[in-house]
Tab-separated table of C-alpha atoms in Angstrom:
chain	number	residue	atom	x	y	z
X	944	MET	CA	129.596	66.697	104.922
X	945	SER	CA	126.560	66.766	103.692
X	946	THR	CA	124.786	70.516	102.834
X	947	MET	CA	121.576	72.242	102.182
X	948	GLN	CA	120.607	75.321	100.237
X	949	LEU	CA	119.615	78.744	102.427
X	950	ASP	CA	118.069	81.456	101.500
X	951	ILE	CA	116.378	84.113	103.529
X	952	VAL	CA	114.299	86.945	101.707
X	953	THR	CA	111.878	89.536	102.552
X	954	PRO	CA	109.710	91.954	100.647
X	955	GLU	CA	112.540	93.838	99.565
X	956	ARG	CA	115.621	91.520	98.615
X	957	LYS	CA	117.473	88.211	98.493
X	958	VAL	CA	119.595	88.780	102.029
X	959	TYR	CA	120.956	85.665	101.717
X	960	SER	CA	121.813	82.943	100.761
X	961	GLU	CA	124.301	79.648	100.838
X	962	GLU	CA	124.384	76.001	100.735
X	963	VAL	CA	125.550	75.670	104.950
X	964	GLU	CA	125.228	72.862	107.283
X	965	MET	CA	122.718	73.401	109.537
X	966	VAL	CA	119.741	75.704	110.765
X	967	ILE	CA	119.037	77.170	114.217
X	968	ALA	CA	116.093	79.230	114.549
X	969	ARG	CA	113.143	79.748	117.442
X	970	ALA	CA	109.600	78.895	115.750
X	971	ALA	CA	107.059	78.875	117.223
X	972	GLU	CA	106.262	76.017	119.642
X	973	GLY	CA	109.969	75.485	119.728
X	974	ASP	CA	113.721	75.880	118.417
X	975	ILE	CA	114.292	73.788	115.364
X	976	GLY	CA	117.590	72.805	114.429
X	977	ILE	CA	117.249	71.549	110.654
X	978	LEU	CA	119.235	69.263	109.364
X	979	PRO	CA	120.619	68.097	105.838
X	980	ASN	CA	117.776	66.170	104.145
X	981	HIS	CA	114.448	67.300	106.753
X	982	ALA	CA	110.918	65.739	105.540
X	983	PRO	CA	108.878	69.329	103.989
X	984	PHE	CA	108.720	71.651	106.902
X	985	VAL	CA	106.690	74.527	107.797
X	986	SER	CA	105.924	76.845	110.392
X	987	PRO	CA	106.295	80.407	112.283
X	988	LEU	CA	109.152	82.300	113.132
X	989	LYS	CA	109.731	84.271	116.206
X	990	ILE	CA	110.974	86.880	116.569
X	991	THR	CA	114.613	85.632	116.472
X	992	ALA	CA	118.388	85.276	115.730
X	993	VAL	CA	118.824	82.598	113.152
X	994	LYS	CA	121.844	80.783	114.160
X	995	VAL	CA	123.241	79.669	110.203
X	996	LYS	CA	126.346	76.947	110.773
X	997	LYS	CA	128.939	76.696	106.910
X	998	GLY	CA	132.098	75.297	106.828
X	999	GLY	CA	131.960	74.440	110.733
X	1000	GLU	CA	132.071	78.167	111.901
X	1001	GLU	CA	128.661	80.172	113.031
X	1002	SER	CA	126.681	82.977	111.907
X	1003	LEU	CA	124.419	84.906	113.068
X	1004	VAL	CA	120.844	86.776	111.655
X	1005	ALA	CA	118.156	88.271	112.945
X	1006	VAL	CA	114.700	88.125	111.719
X	1007	SER	CA	111.075	89.346	112.544
X	1008	GLY	CA	107.950	88.019	111.283
X	1009	GLY	CA	109.043	85.191	109.291
X	1010	PHE	CA	108.424	81.705	108.118
X	1011	ILE	CA	110.646	78.730	107.668
X	1012	GLU	CA	110.030	76.505	105.688
X	1013	VAL	CA	111.702	73.159	103.921
X	1014	SER	CA	111.381	70.889	100.761
X	1015	GLU	CA	113.983	68.697	98.458
X	1016	ASN	CA	116.664	69.781	100.626
X	1017	LYS	CA	116.089	73.770	100.626
X	1018	VAL	CA	115.649	76.206	104.076
X	1019	THR	CA	113.349	79.172	103.047
X	1020	ILE	CA	112.629	81.807	105.101
X	1021	LEU	CA	110.400	84.586	104.070
X	1022	ALA	CA	109.937	87.572	106.717
X	1023	GLU	CA	109.613	91.093	106.793
X	1024	THR	CA	112.638	92.566	107.974
X	1025	ALA	CA	116.426	90.721	107.610
X	1026	GLU	CA	119.781	91.614	108.351
X	1027	LEU	CA	123.238	90.612	108.197
X	1028	PRO	CA	126.191	91.010	111.045
X	1029	ASP	CA	127.437	94.011	109.739
X	1030	GLU	CA	123.901	95.343	108.420
X	1031	ILE	CA	122.506	96.636	111.623
X	1032	ASP	CA	123.061	99.893	112.724
X	1033	VAL	CA	123.666	98.933	116.903
X	1034	GLU	CA	123.083	102.821	118.022
X	1035	ARG	CA	120.194	102.776	116.274
X	1036	ALA	CA	119.293	99.128	118.062
X	1037	GLU	CA	120.520	100.450	121.193
X	1038	ALA	CA	118.484	103.823	121.105
X	1039	ALA	CA	115.707	101.590	120.042
X	1040	LYS	CA	116.086	99.892	123.058
X	1041	LYS	CA	116.422	102.524	125.170
X	1042	ARG	CA	112.810	103.779	123.716
X	1043	ALA	CA	111.223	101.278	124.089
X	1044	GLU	CA	112.015	99.460	127.658
X	1045	GLU	CA	110.887	103.470	128.782
X	1046	ARG	CA	107.790	102.384	126.903
X	1047	LEU	CA	107.336	99.165	128.694
X	1048	SER	CA	107.757	101.232	131.912
X	1049	ASP	CA	105.233	103.903	131.834
X	1050	GLU	CA	102.128	101.974	133.479
X	1051	GLN	CA	99.081	104.146	131.961
X	1052	ASN	CA	99.861	102.444	128.681
X	1053	GLU	CA	97.494	101.015	126.629
X	1054	GLU	CA	97.488	97.302	126.160
X	1055	ILE	CA	98.224	98.190	122.352
X	1056	ASN	CA	101.315	100.233	122.834
X	1057	PHE	CA	102.111	98.152	125.547
X	1058	LYS	CA	102.212	95.245	123.336
X	1059	ARG	CA	103.742	97.201	120.443
X	1060	ALA	CA	106.877	98.412	122.327
X	1061	GLN	CA	107.074	94.565	123.087
X	1062	ILE	CA	107.358	93.802	119.943
X	1063	ALA	CA	110.242	96.908	118.920
X	1064	LEU	CA	112.007	95.306	123.007
X	1065	GLN	CA	112.569	92.028	121.362
X	1066	LYS	CA	113.394	93.209	117.626
X	1067	ALA	CA	115.943	95.650	119.132
X	1068	MET	CA	117.425	92.825	121.262
X	1069	ILE	CA	117.800	90.040	118.567
X	1070	ARG	CA	119.664	93.168	116.532
X	1071	LEU	CA	121.436	94.583	118.940
X	1072	GLN	CA	122.563	90.113	119.568
X	1073	VAL	CA	123.855	89.064	116.014
X	1074	GLY	CA	124.643	92.772	115.937
X	1075	LYS	CA	127.372	92.144	118.782
X	1076	ASN	CA	127.722	89.337	116.914
X	1077	ARG	CA	130.533	89.876	114.442
V	164	MET	CA	107.804	141.640	60.588
V	165	ALA	CA	105.159	139.886	62.946
V	166	GLU	CA	107.498	140.723	66.374
V	167	SER	CA	111.192	142.151	66.729
V	168	MET	CA	114.463	139.966	66.629
V	169	ARG	CA	114.610	140.681	70.153
V	170	ASP	CA	110.884	139.211	71.432
V	171	ILE	CA	111.820	136.206	69.271
V	172	LYS	CA	116.028	136.596	70.318
V	173	ARG	CA	113.714	136.239	73.986
V	174	ARG	CA	111.553	133.947	73.431
V	175	ILE	CA	114.280	131.210	71.894
V	176	ASN	CA	116.336	131.428	75.604
V	177	SER	CA	113.113	130.665	77.722
V	178	PHE	CA	112.166	127.454	75.748
V	179	GLN	CA	116.282	126.543	75.476
V	180	ASN	CA	115.862	126.931	79.560
V	181	MET	CA	113.144	124.960	80.279
V	182	LYS	CA	113.815	122.341	77.264
V	183	GLN	CA	117.973	121.776	79.618
V	184	ILE	CA	114.719	120.606	82.627
V	185	THR	CA	112.985	118.947	80.937
V	186	LYS	CA	116.155	116.538	79.830
V	187	ALA	CA	117.474	116.757	82.997
V	188	PHE	CA	114.107	115.274	84.548
V	189	GLU	CA	113.919	112.534	81.520
V	190	MET	CA	117.299	110.569	82.089
V	191	VAL	CA	116.582	111.188	85.568
V	192	SER	CA	113.606	109.585	85.560
V	193	ALA	CA	115.770	106.590	83.237
V	194	ALA	CA	117.854	106.190	86.110
V	195	LYS	CA	115.316	105.875	88.716
V	196	LEU	CA	112.914	103.981	86.288
V	197	ARG	CA	116.146	101.889	86.306
V	198	ARG	CA	116.224	101.082	90.090
V	199	ALA	CA	112.117	99.707	90.130
V	200	GLN	CA	113.245	98.343	87.519
V	201	GLU	CA	115.300	95.918	89.796
V	202	GLN	CA	113.631	96.419	92.431
V	203	VAL	CA	110.425	95.372	90.849
V	204	GLU	CA	112.384	92.104	89.965
V	205	SER	CA	114.372	91.182	93.271
V	206	GLY	CA	111.182	91.198	95.667
V	207	ARG	CA	110.107	88.297	93.086
V	208	PRO	CA	110.834	85.762	94.774
V	209	TYR	CA	109.322	86.246	98.456
V	210	ALA	CA	106.110	86.436	96.151
V	211	SER	CA	105.791	83.847	93.853
V	212	LYS	CA	107.652	81.559	97.499
V	213	ILE	CA	104.957	81.938	100.014
V	214	ARG	CA	102.661	81.769	96.818
V	215	GLU	CA	103.771	78.036	95.985
V	216	VAL	CA	103.704	77.126	100.904
V	217	ILE	CA	99.875	78.486	100.826
V	218	ALA	CA	98.706	76.450	98.016
V	219	SER	CA	100.381	74.050	98.759
V	220	VAL	CA	99.027	74.119	102.255
V	221	ALA	CA	95.380	75.134	100.536
V	222	ALA	CA	95.583	71.580	98.642
V	223	GLY	CA	97.693	68.762	100.645
V	224	THR	CA	94.816	69.613	103.647
V	225	GLN	CA	91.463	69.028	102.962
V	226	GLY	CA	88.868	70.900	103.953
V	227	VAL	CA	91.404	73.823	105.781
V	228	GLN	CA	88.150	76.721	105.773
V	229	HIS	CA	89.834	80.249	106.078
V	230	PRO	CA	87.691	83.540	105.795
V	231	MET	CA	90.270	85.310	103.233
V	232	LEU	CA	89.357	82.113	100.902
V	233	THR	CA	86.144	82.225	101.216
V	234	SER	CA	84.029	84.927	99.401
V	235	ARG	CA	81.390	86.765	100.676
V	236	THR	CA	78.713	88.349	99.302
V	237	VAL	CA	79.598	91.637	98.028
V	238	LYS	CA	78.086	94.237	100.460
V	239	LYS	CA	80.587	96.802	100.521
V	240	THR	CA	84.174	97.695	97.759
V	241	GLY	CA	87.092	99.125	99.819
V	242	TYR	CA	89.702	100.124	96.717
V	243	LEU	CA	92.968	100.341	97.630
V	244	VAL	CA	95.182	103.426	94.931
V	245	ILE	CA	97.705	103.684	94.156
V	246	THR	CA	99.157	106.783	92.317
V	247	SER	CA	102.173	108.996	92.731
V	248	ASP	CA	102.812	112.378	95.542
V	249	ARG	CA	104.046	114.080	92.531
V	250	GLY	CA	102.535	114.939	89.481
V	251	LEU	CA	104.032	115.850	85.905
V	252	ALA	CA	103.893	112.167	84.579
V	253	GLY	CA	101.994	112.921	81.921
V	254	GLY	CA	97.936	110.546	82.492
V	255	PHE	CA	99.382	108.196	84.745
V	256	ASN	CA	97.253	109.658	88.642
V	257	GLY	CA	94.363	111.000	85.524
V	258	ASN	CA	94.384	107.418	84.571
V	259	LEU	CA	93.759	106.143	87.269
V	260	LEU	CA	91.426	107.937	89.280
V	261	ARG	CA	89.322	108.234	85.667
V	262	THR	CA	88.977	104.406	86.222
V	263	LEU	CA	88.243	104.447	89.561
V	264	VAL	CA	86.077	107.346	89.435
V	265	LYS	CA	83.508	105.749	86.871
V	266	THR	CA	84.575	102.279	88.683
V	267	VAL	CA	82.795	102.887	91.466
V	268	ALA	CA	80.046	105.554	89.873
V	269	ASP	CA	78.796	102.404	88.092
V	270	ARG	CA	78.602	99.608	90.144
V	271	HIS	CA	78.168	101.272	93.605
V	272	GLN	CA	74.050	103.449	94.241
V	273	SER	CA	75.576	105.408	97.136
V	274	LYS	CA	78.785	106.406	99.174
V	275	ASP	CA	78.026	104.446	101.613
V	276	GLU	CA	78.462	101.180	100.087
V	277	TYR	CA	82.541	101.816	99.337
V	278	VAL	CA	85.656	102.842	101.216
V	279	ILE	CA	88.744	104.185	99.964
V	280	PHE	CA	92.753	103.180	100.925
V	281	VAL	CA	94.900	104.996	98.923
V	282	ILE	CA	98.388	105.867	98.791
V	283	GLY	CA	100.289	108.519	97.108
V	284	ARG	CA	99.455	112.410	97.483
V	285	LYS	CA	97.602	113.286	94.138
V	286	GLY	CA	95.647	110.682	93.964
V	287	LEU	CA	94.299	111.974	98.075
V	288	GLU	CA	93.874	115.085	96.959
V	289	PHE	CA	91.962	114.538	93.903
V	290	LEU	CA	89.840	112.189	96.388
V	291	LYS	CA	89.670	114.998	99.581
V	292	ARG	CA	89.048	117.687	97.322
V	293	ARG	CA	85.455	115.118	95.335
V	294	ASP	CA	84.072	113.671	98.893
V	295	TYR	CA	85.098	110.563	98.596
V	296	PRO	CA	85.329	108.245	101.765
V	297	VAL	CA	89.066	107.573	102.509
V	298	ILE	CA	89.308	105.962	105.746
V	299	GLY	CA	93.413	105.079	105.303
V	300	GLU	CA	96.495	106.962	103.587
V	301	VAL	CA	100.417	106.972	102.762
V	302	THR	CA	101.971	110.021	101.335
V	303	GLY	CA	104.839	111.573	100.885
V	304	LEU	CA	107.126	107.984	99.915
V	305	SER	CA	110.617	108.022	98.602
V	306	ASP	CA	111.247	105.700	95.645
V	307	SER	CA	112.045	102.496	96.113
V	308	PRO	CA	110.265	102.225	99.001
V	309	LYS	CA	110.350	99.641	101.834
V	310	PHE	CA	107.818	97.143	102.582
V	311	SER	CA	108.117	99.173	106.162
V	312	ASP	CA	106.701	102.020	104.926
V	313	ILE	CA	102.930	101.046	104.028
V	314	LYS	CA	102.810	97.350	106.706
V	315	GLN	CA	100.140	99.516	108.130
V	316	ILE	CA	98.094	100.621	105.553
V	317	ALA	CA	98.474	97.156	103.688
V	318	SER	CA	97.646	95.033	107.170
V	319	GLN	CA	94.707	98.134	108.285
V	320	ALA	CA	93.520	97.367	104.894
V	321	VAL	CA	94.495	93.516	105.170
V	322	GLY	CA	92.302	93.397	108.318
V	323	MET	CA	89.401	95.240	107.640
V	324	TYR	CA	88.349	92.495	105.578
V	325	ALA	CA	89.014	90.070	108.751
V	326	ASP	CA	86.189	92.244	110.260
V	327	GLU	CA	84.381	92.041	107.134
V	328	ALA	CA	84.221	95.961	107.237
V	329	TYR	CA	83.821	94.484	103.815
V	330	ASP	CA	83.545	91.951	101.598
V	331	GLU	CA	86.483	92.269	99.167
V	332	LEU	CA	88.790	94.082	98.626
V	333	VAL	CA	89.792	96.303	95.021
V	334	LEU	CA	93.371	97.148	94.361
V	335	LEU	CA	94.253	99.722	91.693
V	336	TYR	CA	96.908	100.696	89.791
V	337	ASN	CA	99.267	101.956	86.441
V	338	GLU	CA	100.409	98.256	85.659
V	339	PHE	CA	103.445	98.053	83.450
V	340	ILE	CA	103.896	97.012	80.776
V	341	ASN	CA	106.846	98.354	79.035
V	342	PRO	CA	109.150	100.961	79.856
V	343	VAL	CA	106.554	103.853	77.289
V	344	THR	CA	102.955	101.880	78.407
V	345	GLN	CA	101.381	101.869	81.615
V	346	ARG	CA	98.118	100.484	81.819
V	347	PRO	CA	95.449	101.422	85.166
V	348	VAL	CA	94.701	97.489	86.116
V	349	GLU	CA	92.314	96.812	88.778
V	350	HIS	CA	92.871	93.852	90.727
V	351	ARG	CA	90.486	92.077	92.950
V	352	LEU	CA	93.000	90.900	96.011
V	353	LEU	CA	90.981	90.096	98.530
V	354	PRO	CA	89.207	87.255	99.274
V	355	LEU	CA	91.366	85.542	97.573
V	356	VAL	CA	89.465	82.258	95.533
V	357	ASP	CA	91.905	81.810	92.512
V	358	LEU	CA	95.194	80.493	94.946
V	359	LYS	CA	93.244	77.829	94.464
V	360	GLY	CA	91.804	77.449	90.813
V	361	LYS	CA	95.432	77.250	89.891
V	362	LYS	CA	95.899	74.503	87.101
V	363	GLY	CA	97.747	71.243	88.286
V	364	ASP	CA	98.563	73.310	92.346
V	365	GLU	CA	102.867	72.399	92.276
V	366	GLY	CA	102.857	72.022	95.733
V	367	ALA	CA	100.650	68.970	96.048
V	368	LYS	CA	103.639	67.351	95.423
V	369	THR	CA	104.780	68.655	98.714
V	370	PHE	CA	102.969	67.375	102.025
V	371	TYR	CA	103.857	69.315	104.419
V	372	GLU	CA	105.007	69.199	107.880
V	373	TYR	CA	103.258	71.882	109.843
V	374	GLU	CA	103.509	72.816	113.080
V	375	PRO	CA	101.095	74.056	115.196
V	376	THR	CA	98.560	73.127	112.635
V	377	ALA	CA	97.669	73.566	109.255
V	378	GLU	CA	94.706	76.143	109.781
V	379	GLU	CA	96.962	78.140	112.030
V	380	VAL	CA	100.603	78.729	109.653
V	381	LEU	CA	97.307	79.902	107.323
V	382	ALA	CA	96.622	82.752	109.558
V	383	GLU	CA	99.746	83.245	109.544
V	384	LEU	CA	100.287	83.120	105.796
V	385	LEU	CA	97.312	84.274	104.325
V	386	PRO	CA	97.084	87.999	106.073
V	387	ARG	CA	101.575	87.624	104.832
V	388	TYR	CA	100.379	87.367	100.894
V	389	ALA	CA	97.795	89.477	101.009
V	390	GLU	CA	100.288	92.343	101.772
V	391	THR	CA	102.362	91.534	99.883
V	392	LEU	CA	100.708	91.686	96.603
V	393	ILE	CA	100.301	95.657	97.871
V	394	TYR	CA	103.681	95.634	98.713
V	395	SER	CA	104.312	94.969	94.823
V	396	ALA	CA	101.506	96.753	93.776
V	397	LEU	CA	103.595	99.629	94.329
V	398	LEU	CA	106.607	98.950	92.518
V	399	GLU	CA	105.294	98.055	89.890
V	400	SER	CA	103.727	101.545	90.356
V	401	LYS	CA	106.126	102.677	90.813
V	402	ALA	CA	108.026	101.456	87.989
V	403	SER	CA	105.080	102.867	85.817
V	404	GLU	CA	105.947	106.606	87.046
V	405	HIS	CA	109.509	107.153	85.791
V	406	GLY	CA	108.272	105.283	82.673
V	407	ALA	CA	105.623	107.673	82.358
V	408	ARG	CA	107.827	110.108	83.964
V	409	MET	CA	109.880	109.921	81.150
V	410	SER	CA	108.419	109.582	78.244
V	411	ALA	CA	105.878	112.320	79.652
V	412	MET	CA	109.622	114.541	79.759
V	413	GLY	CA	110.770	113.986	76.288
V	414	SER	CA	108.233	114.159	75.011
V	415	ALA	CA	107.800	117.645	76.787
V	416	THR	CA	111.689	117.972	75.611
V	417	ASP	CA	111.515	117.264	71.887
V	418	ASN	CA	108.703	118.949	71.795
V	419	ALA	CA	110.202	122.600	72.790
V	420	SER	CA	113.398	122.137	70.300
V	421	ASP	CA	110.061	121.845	67.247
V	422	LEU	CA	109.620	124.682	69.163
V	423	ILE	CA	112.722	126.019	69.088
V	424	GLY	CA	112.848	125.112	65.360
V	425	ASN	CA	110.234	127.546	64.284
V	426	LEU	CA	111.354	130.616	65.829
V	427	THR	CA	114.315	130.354	65.234
V	428	LEU	CA	113.218	129.995	61.008
V	429	GLN	CA	111.479	132.876	62.485
V	430	TYR	CA	114.331	135.271	63.371
V	431	ASN	CA	116.417	133.775	60.766
V	432	ARG	CA	113.846	135.488	58.593
V	433	ALA	CA	113.316	138.807	60.971
V	434	ARG	CA	117.094	139.451	60.446
V	435	GLN	CA	117.253	139.234	56.270
V	436	ALA	CA	114.123	141.236	56.602
V	437	ALA	CA	115.918	144.027	58.899
V	438	ILE	CA	118.948	143.655	56.111
V	439	THR	CA	117.308	143.783	53.452
V	440	GLN	CA	115.063	146.397	54.693
V	441	GLU	CA	118.911	148.583	55.201
V	442	LEU	CA	120.497	148.190	52.302
V	443	ALA	CA	116.835	149.310	50.429
V	444	GLU	CA	117.257	152.746	52.064
V	445	ILE	CA	121.238	152.948	52.244
V	446	VAL	CA	120.447	152.176	48.012
V	447	GLY	CA	117.859	155.049	47.822
V	448	GLY	CA	119.721	157.362	49.685
V	449	ALA	CA	122.614	156.584	47.285
V	450	SER	CA	120.270	157.086	43.768
V	451	ALA	CA	118.734	160.284	45.309
V	452	GLN	CA	122.106	161.877	46.083
V	453	GLU	CA	122.723	161.563	42.324
């Protein structure tokens, strides 16, 4: 089966760098699946769990604030944060989720705080999804 | 005999203590420097990739405009200064702040014409005491700062440019040249004018599909690129800081060794003088009894 190079990079380090068979992620306009030899492509990503297929096995990577770039059979995901399943602190994500939920249910909250809480909730949920999948 | 032997001995001891401390400090900084350099290295792929994509978007699509790519007439300037939290690093902060003060005095008539963002306690204290218009600050960063630590100040600085609160954003930090040399540099971060100007834009050879549109991708990427540049400047400044501290502590250790050497010589002279005197007294006493 043909493969392509996938790199997941954050400002701090290279999180992931492997030959893979398929990448599935949630882009700005909806979910996309990338197979080898895809046409050059750029899109921002939502806060998402990127699904990576390698050697018939699927694994997840939690990504936030990122975008995806595909060119010459290479996929690069640039993100503000990216975590592999075993790097995720499930308890911390659980606590973050709870905190965000509390803030969301508090109705007097201002617009900005509301948005911030929403984003925090999304991040926490993605982390939990990925973290429980190890 | 200028000083008694006991006094000299005491001074030697105190210098030895100092030397031990500066020596330890030097070694700690050397270790931290290595780590900081690694961090600078590992941050490179992200910055270069994002730059590549932006360059190709800018080159591949005609007539894409974005406020961050076009220069306006400069009426107000934003400065972002990166200093350290701790001292004992030689001229690290002093040189940088002097450069800032000089630049500001040369270019601006009044304090209404610029604003300053500052990272690091040393810079903050200095600027606050002299009543500079500081509008954003971050202090207490760890030795290996995370992107999230400065995300807020970076996006504030970039966002205020986008809102036209000022018309250019200038970064001031210590450039890392090698472990013993750092130099304050000034880097004009916004507008991003040099992106398109790079010769032979390599990105032009790939024509990407954009989702949703080229403009929106660009609007998403440019602020992020600017923030990344701020982060890499911070990492570089950290490496410079450790380098500066290492050489400052190294020369402090050398100075202590010199002083100890001189004092030991003095001590031995004093000791010899004391012995000679004692002998003279004994001889004198013996000859008096004959």
